[in-house]
Coordinates of C-alpha atoms in Angstrom, one line a residue:
M1 CA 69.1 -9.3 -57.1
K2 CA 67.5 -9.6 -60.5
K3 CA 66.1 -12.9 -59.5
T4 CA 64.7 -11.4 -56.3
I5 CA 63.0 -8.6 -58.2
M6 CA 61.6 -11.1 -60.8
A7 CA 60.3 -13.2 -58.0
I8 CA 58.6 -10.2 -56.4
S9 CA 57.0 -9.3 -59.8
T10 CA 55.7 -12.8 -60.3
A11 CA 54.3 -12.9 -56.8
L12 CA 52.6 -9.6 -57.3
F13 CA 50.8 -10.8 -60.3
L14 CA 49.8 -14.2 -58.9
G15 CA 48.9 -12.8 -55.5
G16 CA 46.1 -10.6 -56.9
V17 CA 44.4 -12.8 -59.3
A18 CA 42.1 -14.7 -56.9
S19 CA 40.7 -11.5 -55.4
A20 CA 40.5 -9.4 -58.6
Q21 CA 36.7 -9.5 -58.7
K22 CA 36.1 -8.3 -55.1
I23 CA 38.7 -6.1 -53.3
A24 CA 38.4 -6.2 -49.5
F25 CA 39.9 -3.3 -47.6
E26 CA 39.9 -1.5 -44.3
E27 CA 40.3 2.3 -43.9
Y28 CA 40.7 4.7 -41.0
D29 CA 42.3 8.1 -40.2
L30 CA 45.2 8.9 -37.9
D31 CA 44.8 11.9 -35.6
N32 CA 47.0 14.0 -37.9
G33 CA 44.5 13.6 -40.8
M34 CA 46.4 10.9 -42.7
H35 CA 44.1 8.4 -44.3
V36 CA 45.1 4.7 -44.1
I37 CA 43.8 1.9 -46.3
L38 CA 44.8 -1.7 -45.7
H39 CA 44.2 -4.5 -48.2
Q40 CA 45.3 -7.9 -46.9
D41 CA 46.3 -10.7 -49.4
N42 CA 48.5 -13.4 -47.9
S43 CA 48.7 -15.5 -51.1
A44 CA 52.2 -14.4 -51.8
P45 CA 55.0 -13.0 -49.4
V46 CA 55.0 -9.5 -50.9
V47 CA 53.8 -6.2 -49.5
I48 CA 53.3 -2.8 -51.2
T49 CA 53.7 0.4 -49.1
S50 CA 52.5 3.5 -51.0
V51 CA 51.7 7.1 -50.2
M52 CA 49.7 9.3 -52.6
Y53 CA 49.8 13.0 -52.0
H54 CA 47.0 15.3 -53.3
V55 CA 49.4 17.5 -55.2
G56 CA 50.1 17.7 -58.9
S57 CA 51.0 20.3 -61.5
K58 CA 47.6 21.9 -61.2
D59 CA 48.5 23.0 -57.6
E60 CA 51.5 25.1 -58.8
N61 CA 52.0 28.8 -59.1
P62 CA 51.7 29.7 -62.8
N63 CA 55.1 31.3 -62.5
K64 CA 56.7 28.3 -60.8
T65 CA 55.6 25.3 -62.7
G66 CA 57.1 21.8 -62.5
F67 CA 57.4 21.7 -58.7
A68 CA 55.2 18.6 -58.1
H69 CA 57.2 16.6 -60.7
F70 CA 60.4 18.0 -59.3
F71 CA 59.4 16.7 -55.8
E72 CA 58.8 13.3 -57.3
H73 CA 62.6 13.3 -57.8
L74 CA 63.7 15.5 -54.9
L75 CA 62.2 13.4 -52.1
F76 CA 64.4 10.5 -53.0
E77 CA 67.5 12.6 -52.2
G78 CA 67.5 11.6 -48.5
T79 CA 66.3 12.3 -45.1
E80 CA 67.7 13.1 -41.7
S81 CA 68.2 9.4 -41.1
I82 CA 68.9 8.2 -44.7
K83 CA 72.0 9.7 -46.2
R84 CA 72.0 11.3 -49.6
G85 CA 72.1 8.6 -52.3
E86 CA 71.3 5.8 -49.9
W87 CA 67.6 5.4 -50.5
F88 CA 67.8 3.1 -53.5
N89 CA 70.7 1.2 -52.0
I90 CA 68.6 0.4 -48.9
V91 CA 65.6 -0.7 -51.0
T92 CA 67.6 -3.0 -53.3
A93 CA 69.7 -4.4 -50.4
N94 CA 66.5 -5.6 -48.8
G95 CA 65.1 -7.3 -51.9
G96 CA 62.8 -4.5 -52.9
V97 CA 61.9 -2.1 -55.8
N98 CA 60.4 1.3 -55.6
N99 CA 59.3 4.2 -57.9
A100 CA 57.2 7.3 -58.1
N101 CA 55.1 9.2 -60.6
T102 CA 53.3 12.5 -60.9
S103 CA 50.2 13.7 -62.7
D104 CA 48.3 16.9 -63.0
D105 CA 46.4 15.9 -59.9
R106 CA 48.6 13.8 -57.5
T107 CA 52.0 12.4 -56.7
Y108 CA 52.5 8.7 -55.9
Y109 CA 55.4 6.9 -54.2
Y110 CA 55.6 3.2 -53.5
E111 CA 57.9 0.4 -52.4
V112 CA 57.5 -3.3 -53.1
F113 CA 59.2 -5.5 -50.5
P114 CA 59.2 -9.1 -49.3
S115 CA 56.6 -9.0 -46.6
N116 CA 59.2 -9.4 -43.8
N117 CA 60.4 -5.8 -44.6
L118 CA 57.1 -4.0 -44.1
E119 CA 58.4 -2.1 -41.1
L120 CA 61.4 -0.9 -43.1
A121 CA 59.1 0.4 -45.8
L122 CA 56.8 2.2 -43.3
W123 CA 59.8 3.8 -41.7
M124 CA 61.2 5.0 -45.0
E125 CA 58.0 6.5 -46.1
S126 CA 57.5 8.2 -42.7
E127 CA 61.0 9.6 -43.0
R128 CA 60.3 11.0 -46.5
L129 CA 57.3 12.8 -45.0
M130 CA 58.6 13.9 -41.6
H131 CA 62.4 14.4 -42.1
P132 CA 63.2 15.2 -45.8
V133 CA 66.4 17.0 -46.4
I134 CA 65.8 19.8 -48.9
N135 CA 69.1 21.5 -49.5
Q136 CA 70.9 23.3 -52.3
I137 CA 73.0 20.3 -53.5
G138 CA 69.9 18.2 -53.8
V139 CA 67.9 20.9 -55.6
D140 CA 70.8 21.6 -58.0
T141 CA 71.3 17.9 -58.7
Q142 CA 67.6 17.3 -59.5
K143 CA 67.4 20.5 -61.6
Q144 CA 70.0 18.9 -63.9
V145 CA 68.1 15.6 -63.9
I146 CA 64.9 17.3 -64.9
K147 CA 66.6 19.3 -67.7
E148 CA 68.0 16.1 -69.2
E149 CA 64.6 14.4 -68.9
K150 CA 62.8 17.3 -70.5
N151 CA 65.4 17.4 -73.4
S152 CA 65.2 13.7 -74.1
R153 CA 61.5 13.1 -73.6
Y154 CA 59.9 16.3 -74.8
D155 CA 62.1 19.0 -76.5
N156 CA 64.2 16.6 -78.7
Q157 CA 61.7 13.8 -79.1
P158 CA 59.6 13.7 -82.3
Y159 CA 56.0 14.7 -81.5
G160 CA 57.2 15.2 -77.9
K161 CA 55.3 18.5 -77.4
I162 CA 51.8 17.4 -78.6
I163 CA 50.3 17.4 -75.1
Q164 CA 51.9 20.7 -74.3
A165 CA 50.5 22.3 -77.5
V166 CA 47.0 20.8 -76.8
K167 CA 46.9 21.9 -73.2
E168 CA 48.0 25.5 -73.8
N169 CA 45.2 25.9 -76.4
L170 CA 42.5 23.9 -74.7
F171 CA 42.7 25.5 -71.3
I172 CA 42.7 29.3 -70.6
N173 CA 42.1 29.6 -66.8
H174 CA 42.8 26.2 -65.4
P175 CA 46.3 25.1 -64.3
Y176 CA 45.9 22.1 -66.6
R177 CA 47.2 24.5 -69.3
W178 CA 50.8 23.7 -68.5
T179 CA 52.5 20.3 -68.6
T180 CA 53.4 18.2 -65.5
I181 CA 57.2 18.6 -66.2
G182 CA 56.7 22.4 -66.2
S183 CA 59.1 25.1 -67.3
T184 CA 62.9 24.8 -67.2
E185 CA 63.0 28.6 -66.8
H186 CA 60.7 28.4 -63.7
L187 CA 62.9 25.7 -62.1
N188 CA 66.1 27.6 -62.9
S189 CA 64.7 30.8 -61.2
A190 CA 63.3 29.0 -58.2
K191 CA 65.1 29.5 -54.9
L192 CA 65.7 27.0 -52.2
E193 CA 63.1 28.7 -50.1
D194 CA 60.5 28.1 -52.8
F195 CA 61.0 24.4 -52.7
K196 CA 60.9 24.3 -48.9
A197 CA 57.6 26.3 -48.9
F198 CA 56.1 23.9 -51.4
N199 CA 57.1 20.9 -49.3
E200 CA 55.7 22.5 -46.1
K201 CA 52.4 23.2 -47.8
F202 CA 51.6 20.0 -49.6
Y203 CA 53.7 17.1 -48.2
V204 CA 51.7 16.8 -44.9
P205 CA 49.8 13.8 -43.5
N206 CA 46.4 15.4 -43.9
N207 CA 47.1 15.8 -47.7
A208 CA 48.0 12.1 -48.2
V209 CA 46.7 8.6 -48.2
L210 CA 48.8 5.6 -47.0
V211 CA 48.0 2.3 -48.6
I212 CA 49.4 -1.1 -47.5
A213 CA 48.5 -4.0 -49.7
G214 CA 49.7 -7.6 -49.6
D215 CA 51.0 -10.1 -47.0
F216 CA 50.9 -8.5 -43.6
E217 CA 49.4 -9.0 -40.1
P218 CA 46.8 -6.3 -39.5
K219 CA 47.3 -5.6 -35.8
Q220 CA 51.1 -5.4 -36.0
T221 CA 50.8 -3.2 -39.1
K222 CA 48.5 -0.8 -37.4
D223 CA 50.9 -0.5 -34.5
W224 CA 53.7 0.3 -36.9
V225 CA 51.6 2.8 -38.8
Q226 CA 50.9 4.6 -35.5
K227 CA 54.5 4.4 -34.4
Y228 CA 56.0 5.9 -37.6
F229 CA 53.2 8.1 -39.0
G230 CA 51.2 9.0 -35.9
P231 CA 53.8 11.5 -34.5
I232 CA 54.0 13.5 -37.7
K233 CA 52.5 17.0 -37.2
K234 CA 49.3 17.8 -39.1
G235 CA 49.8 20.5 -41.8
A236 CA 47.8 23.6 -42.2
P237 CA 44.5 23.2 -44.2
I238 CA 45.1 23.5 -47.9
K239 CA 42.9 26.1 -49.6
R240 CA 42.4 25.1 -53.2
E241 CA 41.1 27.5 -55.9
T242 CA 38.3 26.4 -58.3
F243 CA 39.1 27.2 -61.9
V244 CA 36.2 27.1 -64.4
E245 CA 36.6 27.0 -68.1
K246 CA 34.0 28.5 -70.4
P247 CA 32.5 25.9 -72.8
I248 CA 34.2 25.8 -76.2
T249 CA 31.6 27.0 -78.7
E250 CA 33.8 27.7 -81.7
T251 CA 36.5 25.6 -83.2
I252 CA 39.9 26.5 -81.9
K253 CA 42.6 26.4 -84.6
A254 CA 46.2 26.4 -83.8
T255 CA 49.6 25.4 -85.3
H256 CA 52.6 24.0 -83.6
I257 CA 56.0 23.6 -85.4
D258 CA 58.1 20.7 -84.4
P259 CA 61.6 20.7 -85.8
N260 CA 62.1 17.0 -84.9
I261 CA 59.5 15.7 -87.3
Q262 CA 59.1 15.2 -91.1
I263 CA 55.4 14.1 -91.3
P264 CA 52.7 16.4 -90.1
M265 CA 50.2 15.2 -87.6
L266 CA 46.5 15.9 -87.3
V267 CA 45.4 16.5 -83.7
A268 CA 41.7 17.0 -82.8
A269 CA 41.2 17.5 -79.0
Y270 CA 38.0 17.8 -77.0
R271 CA 37.7 19.1 -73.4
T272 CA 35.8 16.6 -71.4
P273 CA 34.2 16.6 -67.9
S274 CA 35.7 15.5 -64.6
M275 CA 36.7 11.8 -64.1
K276 CA 34.1 11.8 -61.3
T277 CA 31.2 12.2 -63.7
R278 CA 29.1 9.5 -65.4
D279 CA 29.6 11.3 -68.7
A280 CA 33.4 10.7 -68.4
R281 CA 32.8 7.0 -68.2
V282 CA 30.5 7.1 -71.2
L283 CA 33.3 8.9 -73.1
D284 CA 35.6 6.1 -72.2
F285 CA 33.3 3.8 -74.1
I286 CA 33.4 6.1 -77.1
S287 CA 37.1 6.4 -77.0
V288 CA 37.6 2.6 -77.0
Y289 CA 35.0 2.2 -79.7
L290 CA 36.6 4.7 -82.0
S291 CA 40.3 4.3 -81.4
D292 CA 41.5 1.6 -79.1
G293 CA 43.6 -0.8 -81.0
K294 CA 43.7 -2.1 -84.5
S295 CA 40.1 -3.4 -84.4
S296 CA 38.7 0.0 -83.6
K297 CA 36.5 1.9 -86.1
L298 CA 39.0 4.6 -87.0
Y299 CA 42.1 2.3 -87.3
K300 CA 40.3 -0.3 -89.4
K301 CA 38.7 2.3 -91.7
I302 CA 41.5 4.8 -92.2
V303 CA 44.6 2.7 -91.8
D304 CA 43.6 -0.8 -92.9
D305 CA 40.9 -0.2 -95.5
Q306 CA 41.5 3.2 -97.0
K307 CA 45.2 3.3 -96.3
K308 CA 45.0 7.1 -95.8
A309 CA 47.0 7.1 -92.6
L310 CA 50.3 5.6 -91.3
Q311 CA 48.8 5.7 -87.8
I312 CA 45.6 6.7 -86.2
G313 CA 44.8 6.7 -82.5
A314 CA 43.6 8.5 -79.4
V315 CA 44.6 9.3 -75.9
S316 CA 42.0 9.9 -73.2
F317 CA 43.0 11.9 -70.1
N318 CA 40.7 11.4 -67.2
Q319 CA 41.5 14.0 -64.6
E320 CA 40.0 15.4 -61.4
D321 CA 38.6 18.7 -62.8
Y322 CA 38.5 18.3 -66.6
G323 CA 39.5 15.7 -69.0
M324 CA 40.9 15.6 -72.6
Y325 CA 40.1 13.3 -75.5
I326 CA 42.8 13.7 -78.1
I327 CA 42.5 12.0 -81.6
Y328 CA 45.6 12.0 -83.7
G329 CA 46.7 10.8 -87.1
L330 CA 49.7 10.7 -89.5
P331 CA 48.6 11.0 -93.1
M332 CA 50.1 8.8 -95.8
T333 CA 51.8 10.5 -98.8
N334 CA 49.2 12.1 -101.1
F335 CA 46.8 12.6 -98.2
T336 CA 46.3 15.5 -95.8
N337 CA 45.2 16.3 -92.3
E338 CA 41.9 17.4 -93.8
D339 CA 41.4 14.0 -95.4
L340 CA 41.9 12.3 -92.1
L341 CA 39.6 14.7 -90.3
K342 CA 36.8 14.1 -92.8
E343 CA 36.9 10.4 -92.1
I344 CA 37.1 10.9 -88.3
D345 CA 34.1 13.2 -88.3
E346 CA 32.1 10.7 -90.4
E347 CA 32.6 8.1 -87.7
I348 CA 31.7 10.5 -84.9
V349 CA 28.5 11.5 -86.8
K350 CA 27.6 7.9 -87.1
I351 CA 27.7 7.5 -83.3
Q352 CA 25.7 10.7 -82.9
T353 CA 23.0 9.6 -85.4
N354 CA 22.6 5.9 -84.8
L355 CA 22.9 3.5 -81.9
I356 CA 26.1 1.4 -82.1
S357 CA 25.3 -2.2 -82.9
E358 CA 24.5 -4.7 -80.2
R359 CA 27.5 -6.7 -81.1
D360 CA 29.9 -3.7 -80.8
Y361 CA 28.2 -2.8 -77.5
Q362 CA 28.8 -6.3 -76.1
K363 CA 32.4 -6.1 -77.3
L364 CA 32.9 -2.8 -75.4
L365 CA 31.4 -4.4 -72.2
N366 CA 33.8 -7.3 -72.5
Q367 CA 36.8 -4.9 -73.0
F368 CA 35.9 -3.0 -69.9
E369 CA 35.4 -6.2 -67.9
N370 CA 38.9 -7.3 -69.0
Q371 CA 40.4 -4.0 -68.2
Y372 CA 38.9 -4.0 -64.7
I373 CA 40.2 -7.5 -64.1
N374 CA 43.7 -6.6 -65.4
E375 CA 44.0 -3.4 -63.4
N376 CA 43.2 -5.4 -60.2
S377 CA 45.1 -8.5 -61.0
S378 CA 48.2 -7.5 -59.1
V379 CA 48.6 -6.3 -55.5
E380 CA 50.5 -3.3 -56.9
G381 CA 47.6 -2.3 -59.2
I382 CA 45.1 -2.7 -56.3
A383 CA 47.3 -0.4 -54.1
E384 CA 47.3 2.4 -56.6
N385 CA 43.6 2.1 -57.4
L386 CA 42.7 2.2 -53.7
A387 CA 44.7 5.4 -53.3
K388 CA 43.3 6.9 -56.4
Y389 CA 39.7 6.2 -55.6
Y390 CA 40.1 7.7 -52.2
L391 CA 42.1 10.8 -53.0
L392 CA 40.6 11.8 -56.4
H393 CA 37.1 10.3 -56.2
G394 CA 36.4 10.4 -52.5
D395 CA 35.1 6.8 -52.5
V396 CA 37.4 3.9 -52.0
N397 CA 34.7 1.3 -52.7
L398 CA 34.7 2.5 -56.3
I399 CA 37.4 -0.1 -56.7
N400 CA 34.6 -2.6 -56.6
S401 CA 31.6 -0.6 -57.9
D402 CA 33.1 1.5 -60.7
I403 CA 32.8 -1.5 -63.1
D404 CA 29.0 -1.6 -62.3
I405 CA 28.7 2.0 -63.5
Y406 CA 30.4 1.0 -66.8
R407 CA 28.1 -2.0 -67.0
S408 CA 25.0 0.2 -66.7
V409 CA 26.0 2.5 -69.6
T410 CA 23.5 2.1 -72.5
R411 CA 23.8 2.5 -76.2
E412 CA 21.4 5.5 -75.9
E413 CA 23.8 7.2 -73.5
I414 CA 26.7 6.6 -75.8
Q415 CA 24.8 8.4 -78.6
A416 CA 23.7 11.2 -76.3
V417 CA 27.1 11.9 -74.9
A418 CA 28.7 11.9 -78.3
K419 CA 26.2 14.5 -79.3
K420 CA 26.9 16.5 -76.2
Y421 CA 30.7 16.7 -76.3
L422 CA 32.1 15.7 -79.7
N423 CA 30.9 18.4 -82.1
P424 CA 33.2 20.4 -84.5
N425 CA 32.6 23.7 -82.7
Q426 CA 33.7 22.1 -79.3
R427 CA 37.2 21.2 -80.2
L428 CA 40.8 22.2 -80.9
L429 CA 42.2 21.5 -84.3
L430 CA 45.9 21.5 -84.1
D431 CA 48.2 21.3 -87.1
Y432 CA 51.3 19.7 -85.7
I433 CA 53.8 20.3 -88.5
P434 CA 57.5 20.1 -89.4
N435 CA 59.6 23.2 -89.7
P436 CA 58.8 24.6 -93.2
E437 CA 62.2 26.3 -93.5
K438 CA 64.0 23.0 -92.8
N439 CA 62.0 21.1 -95.4
E440 CA 62.7 23.8 -98.0
N441 CA 66.4 23.3 -97.5

């Protein structure tokens, strides 16, 4: 089976390289509102079947967080036709692999099969949507799984709560203020009826996009899509609230104590605009320029040259409503968070004051060209991008044209956007520190 999976992985990569520069696709709607996108690539005998639902942690009740991530797990429990615990057995027995992931904005499920098992994949995903079994034993099982995941990845992991601490200070009104994994207390108190109601509201065909990518025959595939997904009843229209955050005009200062660490961490976080905006793309340029890799300005200056930090870096979260740009650093002995912040601010001011060099600008363009090619170099990557551009951006063809937007960004725009968003009075400064009492002992 390992050989089969490795063969699939190799075919996935090789199958997408030739068409990475121009992605052909066809899209249409079923009568029940489900959007379907087909991308045919017959260069390798592999097919991806994926469904992305427009539901993430931002769609949750503030008193019942973690539901979207919970369903990422729960909907593998079984269906009326797939017995509990059999989902993964069916996939592996037929030479496939599958997985799912959740963000603040969406939930994504996919299967990778040899192309002769496309009908099986479509049937399984339609079963997940039409006939999920949501019962107490499945809920109780997944509650325990989530608790263990939360303990190992967040609660007991050094620096595991950085994102949580940033979110709860950077957002006041928006549901981005809690983490995707949510609250253990909320999951513990949730009733079976709560989970059934969440499923009925969000896991409906008119809140999803089905993407089929790889080696398939279009007419037969469309017939199967209609056969398995067409009969699924359309859900009630989903009414989504709009949450608006007031601009940050004064530095937010906060402290988070992490008992699992010994070295304090500086965290500077900026709230950024929606991923749909041009400014968000310009900020991507700034993020890469400042902090992507060991050749970036911050790493080379603070870690390599000055040796003031053990580590320096950044994470850019591009999201549907707002984004986050988080710069972090671990000071070396004899240096402080304030020392790192001073150096970081100096580099930001340079961008705001002067145009970056033509050489650095060309380097950025090359990096984004390479990133675009890499993201679309596999059929699996293409499938997820097709779903994302439709569901979150409202324009599938951005899979081809988004790179042109990046190419059109100018050095003047980089300077202007840095001035607009990256000022000291527009950010959160988070002191992420060890437990003082523990260190005293």
